XYZ file of N, CA, C and O in Angstrom:
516
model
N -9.076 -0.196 -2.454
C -10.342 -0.584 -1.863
C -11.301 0.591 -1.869
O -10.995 1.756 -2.121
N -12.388 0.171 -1.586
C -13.462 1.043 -1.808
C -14.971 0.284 -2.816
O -15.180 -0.781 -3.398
N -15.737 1.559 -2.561
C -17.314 1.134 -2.882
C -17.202 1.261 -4.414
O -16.143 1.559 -4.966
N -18.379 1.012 -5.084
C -18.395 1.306 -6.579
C -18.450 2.608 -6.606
O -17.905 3.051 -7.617
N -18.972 3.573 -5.770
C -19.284 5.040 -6.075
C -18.220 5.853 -5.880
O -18.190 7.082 -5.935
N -17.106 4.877 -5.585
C -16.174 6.104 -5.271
C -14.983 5.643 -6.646
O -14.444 6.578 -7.239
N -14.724 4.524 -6.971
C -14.193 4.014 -8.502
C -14.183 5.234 -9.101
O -15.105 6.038 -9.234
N -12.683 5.309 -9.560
C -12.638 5.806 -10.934
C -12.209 5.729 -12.064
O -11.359 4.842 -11.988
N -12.245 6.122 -13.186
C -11.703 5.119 -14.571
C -10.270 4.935 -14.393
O -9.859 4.351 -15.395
N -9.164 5.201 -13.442
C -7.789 5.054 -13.587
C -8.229 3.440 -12.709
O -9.042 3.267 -11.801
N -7.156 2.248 -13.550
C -6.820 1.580 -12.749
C -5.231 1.217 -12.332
O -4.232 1.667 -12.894
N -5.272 0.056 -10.920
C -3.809 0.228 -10.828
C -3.359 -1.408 -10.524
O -3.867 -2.355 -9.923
N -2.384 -1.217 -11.129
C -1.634 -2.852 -11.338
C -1.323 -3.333 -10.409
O -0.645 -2.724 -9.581
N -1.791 -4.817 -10.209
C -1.370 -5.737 -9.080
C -0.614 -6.553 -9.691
O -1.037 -7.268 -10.599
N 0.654 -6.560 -9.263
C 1.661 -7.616 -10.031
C 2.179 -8.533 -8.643
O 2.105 -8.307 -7.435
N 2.586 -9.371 -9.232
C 3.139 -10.127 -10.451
C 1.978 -10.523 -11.445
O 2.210 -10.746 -12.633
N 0.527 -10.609 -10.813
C -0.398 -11.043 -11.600
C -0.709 -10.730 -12.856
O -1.135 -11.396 -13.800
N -0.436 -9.640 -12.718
C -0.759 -9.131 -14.395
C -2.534 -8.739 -14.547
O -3.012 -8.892 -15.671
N -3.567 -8.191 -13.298
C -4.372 -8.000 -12.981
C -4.278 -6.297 -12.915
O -3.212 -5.686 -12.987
N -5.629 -5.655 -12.761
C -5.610 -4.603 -12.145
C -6.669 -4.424 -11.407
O -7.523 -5.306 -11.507
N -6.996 -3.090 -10.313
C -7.498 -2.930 -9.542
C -8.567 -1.480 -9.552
O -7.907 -0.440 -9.562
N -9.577 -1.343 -9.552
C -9.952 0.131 -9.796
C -9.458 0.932 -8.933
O -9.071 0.406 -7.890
N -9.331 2.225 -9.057
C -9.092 3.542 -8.225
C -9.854 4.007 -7.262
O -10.951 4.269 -7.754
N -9.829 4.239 -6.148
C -11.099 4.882 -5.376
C -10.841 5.788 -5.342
O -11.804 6.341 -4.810
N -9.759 6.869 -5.653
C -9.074 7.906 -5.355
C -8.191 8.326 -5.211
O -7.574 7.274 -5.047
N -7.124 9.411 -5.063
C -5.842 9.647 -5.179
C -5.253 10.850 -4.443
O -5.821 11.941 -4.406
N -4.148 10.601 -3.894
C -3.427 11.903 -3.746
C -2.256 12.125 -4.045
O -1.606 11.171 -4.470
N -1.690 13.278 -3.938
C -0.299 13.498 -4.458
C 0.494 13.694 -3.277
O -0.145 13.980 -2.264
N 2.138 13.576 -3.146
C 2.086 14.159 -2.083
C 3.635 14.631 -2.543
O 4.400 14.046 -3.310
N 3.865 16.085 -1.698
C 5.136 16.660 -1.796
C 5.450 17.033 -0.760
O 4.663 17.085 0.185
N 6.809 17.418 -0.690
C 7.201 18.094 0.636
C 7.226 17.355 1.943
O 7.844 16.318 2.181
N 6.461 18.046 2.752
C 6.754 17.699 4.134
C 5.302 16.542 4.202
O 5.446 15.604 4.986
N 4.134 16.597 3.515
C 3.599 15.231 3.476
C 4.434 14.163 2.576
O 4.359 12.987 2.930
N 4.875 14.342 1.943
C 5.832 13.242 1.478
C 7.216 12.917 2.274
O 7.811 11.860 2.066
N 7.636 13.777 3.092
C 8.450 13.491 4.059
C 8.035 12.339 5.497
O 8.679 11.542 6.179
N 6.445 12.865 5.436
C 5.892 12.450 6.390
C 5.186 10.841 6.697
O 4.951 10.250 7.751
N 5.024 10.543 5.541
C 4.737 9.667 4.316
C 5.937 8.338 4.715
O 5.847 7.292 5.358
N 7.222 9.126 3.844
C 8.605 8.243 3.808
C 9.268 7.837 4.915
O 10.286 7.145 4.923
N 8.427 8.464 6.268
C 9.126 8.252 7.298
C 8.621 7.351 7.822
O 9.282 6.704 8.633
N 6.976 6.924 7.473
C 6.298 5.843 8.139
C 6.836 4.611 7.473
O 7.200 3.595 8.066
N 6.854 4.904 5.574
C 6.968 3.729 5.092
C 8.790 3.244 5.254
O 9.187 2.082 5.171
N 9.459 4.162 5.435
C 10.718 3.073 5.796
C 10.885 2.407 6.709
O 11.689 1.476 6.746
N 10.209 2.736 7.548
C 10.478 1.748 8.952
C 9.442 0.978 9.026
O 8.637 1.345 9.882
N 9.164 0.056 8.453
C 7.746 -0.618 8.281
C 9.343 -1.867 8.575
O 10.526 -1.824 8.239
N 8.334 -3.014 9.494
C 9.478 -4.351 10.151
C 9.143 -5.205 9.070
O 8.073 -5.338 8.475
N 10.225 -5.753 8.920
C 10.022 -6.975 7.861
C 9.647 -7.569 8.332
O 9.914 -7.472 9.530
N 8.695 -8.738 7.932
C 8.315 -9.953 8.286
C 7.728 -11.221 7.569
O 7.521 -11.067 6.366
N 7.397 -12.557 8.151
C 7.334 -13.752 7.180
C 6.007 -13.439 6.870
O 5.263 -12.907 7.694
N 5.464 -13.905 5.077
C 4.064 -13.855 5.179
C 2.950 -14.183 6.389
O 3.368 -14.429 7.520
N 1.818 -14.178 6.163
C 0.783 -14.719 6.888
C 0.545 -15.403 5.774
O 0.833 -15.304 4.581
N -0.400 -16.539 6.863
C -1.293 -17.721 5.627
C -2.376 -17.323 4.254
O -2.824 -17.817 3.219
N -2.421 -15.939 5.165
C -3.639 -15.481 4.318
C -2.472 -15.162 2.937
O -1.300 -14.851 3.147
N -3.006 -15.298 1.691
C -2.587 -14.648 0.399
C -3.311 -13.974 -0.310
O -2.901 -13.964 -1.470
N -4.483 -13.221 -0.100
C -5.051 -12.041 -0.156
C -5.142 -11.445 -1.460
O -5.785 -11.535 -2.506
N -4.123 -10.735 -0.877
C -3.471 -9.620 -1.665
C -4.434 -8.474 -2.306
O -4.361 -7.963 -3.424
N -5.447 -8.207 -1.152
C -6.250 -7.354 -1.383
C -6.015 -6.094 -0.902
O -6.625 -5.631 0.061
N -5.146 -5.496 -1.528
C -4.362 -4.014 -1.106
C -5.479 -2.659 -1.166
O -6.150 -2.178 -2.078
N -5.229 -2.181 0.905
C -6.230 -1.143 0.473
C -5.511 0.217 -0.432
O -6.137 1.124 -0.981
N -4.246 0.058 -0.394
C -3.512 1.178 -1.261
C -2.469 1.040 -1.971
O -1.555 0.308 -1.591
N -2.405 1.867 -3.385
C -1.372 1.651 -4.189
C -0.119 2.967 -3.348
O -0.173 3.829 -2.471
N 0.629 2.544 -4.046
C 1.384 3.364 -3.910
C 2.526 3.580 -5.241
O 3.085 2.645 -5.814
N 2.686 4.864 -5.524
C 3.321 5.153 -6.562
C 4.427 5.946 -6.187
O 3.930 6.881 -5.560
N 6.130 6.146 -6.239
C 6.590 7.232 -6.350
C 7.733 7.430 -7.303
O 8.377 6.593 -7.935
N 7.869 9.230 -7.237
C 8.241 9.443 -8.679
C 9.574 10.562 -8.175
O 9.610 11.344 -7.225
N 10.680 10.235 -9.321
C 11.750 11.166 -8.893
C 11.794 12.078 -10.411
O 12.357 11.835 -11.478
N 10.880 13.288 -9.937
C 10.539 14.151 -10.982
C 9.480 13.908 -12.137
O 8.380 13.827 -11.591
N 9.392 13.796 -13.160
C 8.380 13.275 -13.898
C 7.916 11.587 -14.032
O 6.858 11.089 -14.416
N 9.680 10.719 -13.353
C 9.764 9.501 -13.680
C 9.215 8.657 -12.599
O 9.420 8.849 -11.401
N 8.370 7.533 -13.202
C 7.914 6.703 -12.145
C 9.109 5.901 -11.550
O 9.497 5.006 -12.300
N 9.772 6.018 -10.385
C 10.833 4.761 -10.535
C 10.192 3.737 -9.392
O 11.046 2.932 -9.020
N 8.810 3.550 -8.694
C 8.798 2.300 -8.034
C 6.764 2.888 -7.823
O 6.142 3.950 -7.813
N 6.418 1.224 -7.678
C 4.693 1.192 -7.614
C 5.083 -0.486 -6.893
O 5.831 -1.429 -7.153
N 4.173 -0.159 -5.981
C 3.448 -1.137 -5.151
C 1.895 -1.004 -4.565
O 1.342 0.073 -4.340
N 1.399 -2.108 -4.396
C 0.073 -2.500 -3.986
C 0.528 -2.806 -2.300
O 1.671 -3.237 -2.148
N -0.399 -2.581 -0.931
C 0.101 -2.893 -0.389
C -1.057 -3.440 0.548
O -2.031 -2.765 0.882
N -0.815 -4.795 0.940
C -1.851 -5.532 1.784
C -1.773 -5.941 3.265
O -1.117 -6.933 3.580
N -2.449 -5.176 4.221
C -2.952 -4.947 5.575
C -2.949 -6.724 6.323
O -2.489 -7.220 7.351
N -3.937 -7.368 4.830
C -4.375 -8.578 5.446
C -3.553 -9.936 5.553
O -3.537 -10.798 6.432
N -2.872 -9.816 4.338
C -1.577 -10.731 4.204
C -0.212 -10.563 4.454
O 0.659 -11.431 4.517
N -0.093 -9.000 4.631
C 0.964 -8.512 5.261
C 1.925 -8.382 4.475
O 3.023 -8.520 5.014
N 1.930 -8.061 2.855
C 2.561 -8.038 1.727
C 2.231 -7.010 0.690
O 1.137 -6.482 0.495
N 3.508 -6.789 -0.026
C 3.528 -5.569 -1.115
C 4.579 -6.322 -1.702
O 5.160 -7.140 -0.988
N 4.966 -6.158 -3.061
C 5.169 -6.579 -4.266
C 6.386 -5.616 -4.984
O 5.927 -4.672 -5.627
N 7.808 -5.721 -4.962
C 8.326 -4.807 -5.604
C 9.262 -4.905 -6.480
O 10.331 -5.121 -5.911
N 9.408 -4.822 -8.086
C 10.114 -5.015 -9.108
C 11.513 -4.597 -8.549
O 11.405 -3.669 -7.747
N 12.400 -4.891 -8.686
C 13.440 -4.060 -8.186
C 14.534 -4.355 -9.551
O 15.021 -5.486 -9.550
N 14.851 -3.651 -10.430
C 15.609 -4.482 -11.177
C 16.910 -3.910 -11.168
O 17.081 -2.963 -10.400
N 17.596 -4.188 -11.673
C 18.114 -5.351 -12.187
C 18.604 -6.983 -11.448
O 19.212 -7.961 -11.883
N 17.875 -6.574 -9.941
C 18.096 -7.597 -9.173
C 17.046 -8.556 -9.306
O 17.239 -9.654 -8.785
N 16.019 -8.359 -9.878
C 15.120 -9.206 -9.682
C 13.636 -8.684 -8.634
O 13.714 -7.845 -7.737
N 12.408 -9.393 -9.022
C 11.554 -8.867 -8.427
C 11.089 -9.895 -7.397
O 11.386 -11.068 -7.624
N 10.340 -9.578 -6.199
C 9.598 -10.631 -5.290
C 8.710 -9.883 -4.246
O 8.651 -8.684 -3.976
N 8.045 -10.945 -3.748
C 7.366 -10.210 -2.489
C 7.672 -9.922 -1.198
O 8.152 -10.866 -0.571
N 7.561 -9.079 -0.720
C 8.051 -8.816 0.935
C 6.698 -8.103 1.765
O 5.865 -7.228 1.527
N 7.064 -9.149 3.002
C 6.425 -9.528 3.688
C 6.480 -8.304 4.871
O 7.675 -8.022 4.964
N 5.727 -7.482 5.787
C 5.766 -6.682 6.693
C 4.751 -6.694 7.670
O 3.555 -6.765 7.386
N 5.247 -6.617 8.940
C 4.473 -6.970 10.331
C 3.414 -5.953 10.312
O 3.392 -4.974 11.058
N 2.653 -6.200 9.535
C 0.978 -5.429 9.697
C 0.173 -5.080 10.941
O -0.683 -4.196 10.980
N 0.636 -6.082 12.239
C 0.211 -5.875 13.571
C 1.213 -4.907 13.902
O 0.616 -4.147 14.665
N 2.388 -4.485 13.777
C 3.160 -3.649 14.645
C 3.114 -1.986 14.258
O 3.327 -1.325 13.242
N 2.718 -1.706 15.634
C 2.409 0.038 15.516
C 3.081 0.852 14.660
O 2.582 1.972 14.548
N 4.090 0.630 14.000
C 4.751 1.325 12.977
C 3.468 1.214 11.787
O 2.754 2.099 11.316
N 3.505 0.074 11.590
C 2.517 -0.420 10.115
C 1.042 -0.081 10.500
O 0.488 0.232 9.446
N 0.272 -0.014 11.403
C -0.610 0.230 12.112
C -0.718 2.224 11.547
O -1.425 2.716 10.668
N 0.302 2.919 12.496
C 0.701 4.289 12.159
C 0.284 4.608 10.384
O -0.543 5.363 9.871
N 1.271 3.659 9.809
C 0.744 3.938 8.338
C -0.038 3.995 7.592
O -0.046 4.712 6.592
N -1.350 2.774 8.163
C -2.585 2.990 7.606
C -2.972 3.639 8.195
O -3.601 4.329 7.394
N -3.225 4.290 9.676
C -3.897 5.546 9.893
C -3.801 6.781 9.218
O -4.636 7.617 8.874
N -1.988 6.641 9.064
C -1.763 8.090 8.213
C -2.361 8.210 6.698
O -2.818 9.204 6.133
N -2.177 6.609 6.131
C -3.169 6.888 4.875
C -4.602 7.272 5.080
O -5.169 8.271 4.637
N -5.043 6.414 5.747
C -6.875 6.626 5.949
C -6.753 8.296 6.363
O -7.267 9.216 5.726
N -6.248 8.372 7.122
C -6.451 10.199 7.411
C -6.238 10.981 6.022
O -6.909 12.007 5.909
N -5.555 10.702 5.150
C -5.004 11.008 3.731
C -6.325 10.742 2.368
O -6.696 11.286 1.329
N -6.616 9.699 3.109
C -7.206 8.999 1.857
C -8.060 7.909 2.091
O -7.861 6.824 1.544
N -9.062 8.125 2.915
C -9.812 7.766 3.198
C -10.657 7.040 2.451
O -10.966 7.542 1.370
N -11.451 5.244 2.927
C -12.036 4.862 1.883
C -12.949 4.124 2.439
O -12.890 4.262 3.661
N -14.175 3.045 1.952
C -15.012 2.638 2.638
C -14.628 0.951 2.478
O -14.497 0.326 1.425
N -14.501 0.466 3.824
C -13.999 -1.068 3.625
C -15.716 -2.131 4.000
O -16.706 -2.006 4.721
N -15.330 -2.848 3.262
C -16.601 -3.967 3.447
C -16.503 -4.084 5.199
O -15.597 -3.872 6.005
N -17.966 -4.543 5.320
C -17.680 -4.137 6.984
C -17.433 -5.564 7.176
O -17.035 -5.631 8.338
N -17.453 -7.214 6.487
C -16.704 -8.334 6.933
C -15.278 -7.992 7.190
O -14.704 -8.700 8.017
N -14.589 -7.010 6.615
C -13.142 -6.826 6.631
C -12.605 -5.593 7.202
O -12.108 -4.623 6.629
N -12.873 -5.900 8.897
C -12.260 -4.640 9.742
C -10.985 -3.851 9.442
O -10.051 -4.502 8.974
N -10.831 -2.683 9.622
C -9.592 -2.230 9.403
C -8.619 -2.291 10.647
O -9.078 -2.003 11.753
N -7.623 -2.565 10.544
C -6.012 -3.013 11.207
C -5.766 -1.844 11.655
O -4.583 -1.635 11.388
N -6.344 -0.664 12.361
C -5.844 0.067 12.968
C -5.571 0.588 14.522
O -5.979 -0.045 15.497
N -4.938 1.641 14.602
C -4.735 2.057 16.081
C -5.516 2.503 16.338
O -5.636 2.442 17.562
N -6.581 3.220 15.706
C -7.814 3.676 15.942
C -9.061 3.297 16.845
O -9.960 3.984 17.330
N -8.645 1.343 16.903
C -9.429 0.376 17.188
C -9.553 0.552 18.456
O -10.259 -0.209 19.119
């Protein structure tokens, strides 16, 4: 997510669709922000979709074990879903409680990270609020 002025020529895949999404920006992260990072996103609660199907993800997410990509997801605030190939088991969507302060925590920690400008019809889901 983000304005046109902040777009940049990388885009990033929304699957299963077979769509992509422009870039607003990027970061890398190692170490103890990537520690910091992995600690929000594992404990994110599972949960059943919402009605909404969206799937308007304010962030990708990419990570890599050394040069190799081994997992990318899109991940959506509003429908409460991210998207993950997993193979050889098969791929599907999973669903996560977007209202609960864990998931809440995570988009703050991104927006503090990576900050972006959301249409103002579409408040942001945070603790901030």
């Amino acid at each position: 997510m983000g304005t046109k002025e902040q777009q940049t020529k990388e885009t990033f895949p929304i699957r299963p669709y077979g769509t992509t999404e422009p870039v607003c920006g990027s970061i890398t992260l190692t170490g103890e922000k990537l520690d910091a990072f992995l600690d929000l996103w594992r404990w994110q609660s599972p949960a059943q979709w919402r009605q909404a199907l969206c799937h308007d993800p304010a962030y990708g997410f990419r990570l890599y074990r050394g040069t190799k990509l081994v997992a990318e997801t899109s991940v959506c605030w509003h429908c409460s879903n991210f998207y993950v190939e997993v193979w050889p088991f098969g791929s599907g969507w999973y669903g996560f409680d977007a209202d609960s302060k864990i998931a809440k925590d995570l988009l703050n920690h991104c927006d503090n990270m990576l900050p972006y400008a959301r249409p103002k019809d579409t408040p942001a889901k945070s603790s901030k609020e």
